[in-house]
Amino acid sequence: MSSKLPHQWPDGFLWGTGASSIQTEGAPLSSDWWRWERNGNAPLSGTGNGFATHYKSDFAALQQLGLTHHRLSIEWARIEPERGKYDLRAVEHYKSMLTAARDIGISPWVCLHHFSLPQWFADEGGFLNRDNLHRYWSRHVEFMAQTFGDLVYGWKPVNETNYYPMAAYKGRGWPPGIDDFETWMTAVENMQIASAEAAIRLKQIGKPVSSVFGLSTVELVDTLPSSKTFQDFVYAVNWDSGLDLFRDGEIHLPGREPVYRPDLAGSFDIIGFSYYCALGVKDGQLVRFPENAPMSQLEYSIWPDGLSLVLERLHNELPTTPLLIAEYGIGTEDDEQRAQYLADGLRITADAIGRGIDVRGFFHWTSVDNYEWLHG
């Protein structure tokens, strides 16, 4: 690798990895993803990558690499497989997992929702029904706070609040398999609200709370008015829906009535995000960007420089807010390519810090190769 890395990083910089329950433990039969797999809509996840039984050795390996933090998700469907009925063995399993991380020197961050739902919650409408935020989600957040709050280092309540609605409700192949514009927009609003409401409650424990927005810059490839209009739309949905709620307590989605929630302004301690690729707009629709860049096995352009653009844009929009790279990585079987991509990301992060951008940590996705939702 040709990239040179800095000899020093800020004191207290968070070096970590991230993973999700379904991808590392497999889908429990009480989850909507389990039914989705059995209906032939996704590859079988099995036991994921075996983390449920290997977590102690995995944490030991991370500690030996010099990492100090790890984000995992606690699968709602495992701990509450039926509405109002908790699986105490599953609860103890996750407590043991968090304790093992702490004992070996890995500080655990916990995510409450990483794309999958309990089937019973999905049957009630999931996050599409805003009443469910008060009826079920807030109860779940409270249970998580009281049950695991003493064991976590920090919280990342909802993973990629802007991506899940598109994948589930705009025809991207996730349960419940809906492809409808207004349903998608409703899901975007409700997921941003759910994440911010959870953050407000979890902050009361006194542990740091970070968002995880899935962010890409959106670059114009041509000068067509339709392309500029679509670029503005993508930014409004993918960026502004979460950032405006954090900064101003408002959501303004195109063609919809504004949502005013001033009580949710400032909900997070840190604005965290994932970066995997940039997006382009050509002829009024999304394309890979850069179009001539190498393509990953997950069919997006391999372009680490986009991380710099995301950091710069976030810093300009939220100049006094600390930032966290909550996910950065590449889906590939080529270890040399993976190592170079990681080195490039670290170089870009160091450069951003040198320019005065307050980046608090870097979490690599992922710790151990895992199940990939639609690819196995």
mmCIF file of N, CA and C in Angstrom, residues 218-220 226-236 280-281 284-285:
data_model
loop_
_atom_site.group_PDB
_atom_site.id
_atom_site.type_symbol
_atom_site.label_atom_id
_atom_site.label_comp_id
_atom_site.label_asym_id
_atom_site.label_seq_id
_atom_site.Cartn_x
_atom_site.Cartn_y
_atom_site.Cartn_z
ATOM 1 N N VAL A 218 -24.062 13.510 -3.937
ATOM 2 C CA VAL A 218 -24.816 13.280 -5.168
ATOM 3 C C VAL A 218 -24.277 14.243 -6.222
ATOM 4 N N GLU A 219 -23.569 13.711 -7.197
ATOM 5 C CA GLU A 219 -22.850 14.534 -8.168
ATOM 6 C C GLU A 219 -23.590 14.560 -9.505
ATOM 7 N N LEU A 220 -23.718 15.759 -10.092
ATOM 8 C CA LEU A 220 -24.342 15.895 -11.405
ATOM 9 C C LEU A 220 -23.371 15.444 -12.488
ATOM 10 N N SER A 226 -33.702 18.321 -15.367
ATOM 11 C CA SER A 226 -34.284 17.170 -14.666
ATOM 12 C C SER A 226 -33.275 16.520 -13.730
ATOM 13 N N SER A 227 -32.006 16.570 -14.103
ATOM 14 C CA SER A 227 -30.969 16.004 -13.236
ATOM 15 C C SER A 227 -30.785 16.850 -11.988
ATOM 16 N N LYS A 228 -30.787 18.177 -12.160
ATOM 17 C CA LYS A 228 -30.653 19.064 -10.998
ATOM 18 C C LYS A 228 -31.843 18.898 -10.061
ATOM 19 N N THR A 229 -33.041 18.771 -10.618
ATOM 20 C CA THR A 229 -34.233 18.569 -9.789
ATOM 21 C C THR A 229 -34.127 17.276 -8.993
ATOM 22 N N PHE A 230 -33.642 16.222 -9.655
ATOM 23 C CA PHE A 230 -33.527 14.936 -8.967
ATOM 24 C C PHE A 230 -32.418 14.968 -7.926
ATOM 25 N N GLN A 231 -31.329 15.655 -8.216
ATOM 26 C CA GLN A 231 -30.263 15.809 -7.219
ATOM 27 C C GLN A 231 -30.813 16.472 -5.960
ATOM 28 N N ASP A 232 -31.585 17.549 -6.134
ATOM 29 C CA ASP A 232 -32.170 18.244 -4.987
ATOM 30 C C ASP A 232 -33.089 17.314 -4.198
ATOM 31 N N PHE A 233 -33.850 16.487 -4.914
ATOM 32 C CA PHE A 233 -34.756 15.555 -4.245
ATOM 33 C C PHE A 233 -33.979 14.543 -3.404
ATOM 34 N N VAL A 234 -32.920 13.981 -3.971
ATOM 35 C CA VAL A 234 -32.141 12.974 -3.246
ATOM 36 C C VAL A 234 -31.521 13.575 -1.994
ATOM 37 N N TYR A 235 -30.996 14.788 -2.102
ATOM 38 C CA TYR A 235 -30.434 15.434 -0.915
ATOM 39 C C TYR A 235 -31.518 15.697 0.132
ATOM 40 N N ALA A 236 -32.704 16.111 -0.315
ATOM 41 C CA ALA A 236 -33.784 16.397 0.633
ATOM 42 C C ALA A 236 -34.170 15.157 1.426
ATOM 43 N N GLY A 280 -24.221 9.458 -8.628
ATOM 44 C CA GLY A 280 -24.283 10.413 -9.719
ATOM 45 C C GLY A 280 -25.711 10.543 -10.217
ATOM 46 N N VAL A 281 -26.010 11.655 -10.877
ATOM 47 C CA VAL A 281 -27.315 11.837 -11.509
ATOM 48 C C VAL A 281 -27.086 12.171 -12.978
ATOM 49 N N GLY A 284 -31.604 12.622 -15.289
ATOM 50 C CA GLY A 284 -32.642 12.655 -14.271
ATOM 51 C C GLY A 284 -32.776 11.405 -13.445
ATOM 52 N N GLN A 285 -31.752 10.550 -13.426
ATOM 53 C CA GLN A 285 -31.816 9.342 -12.607
ATOM 54 C C GLN A 285 -30.439 9.004 -12.052
#
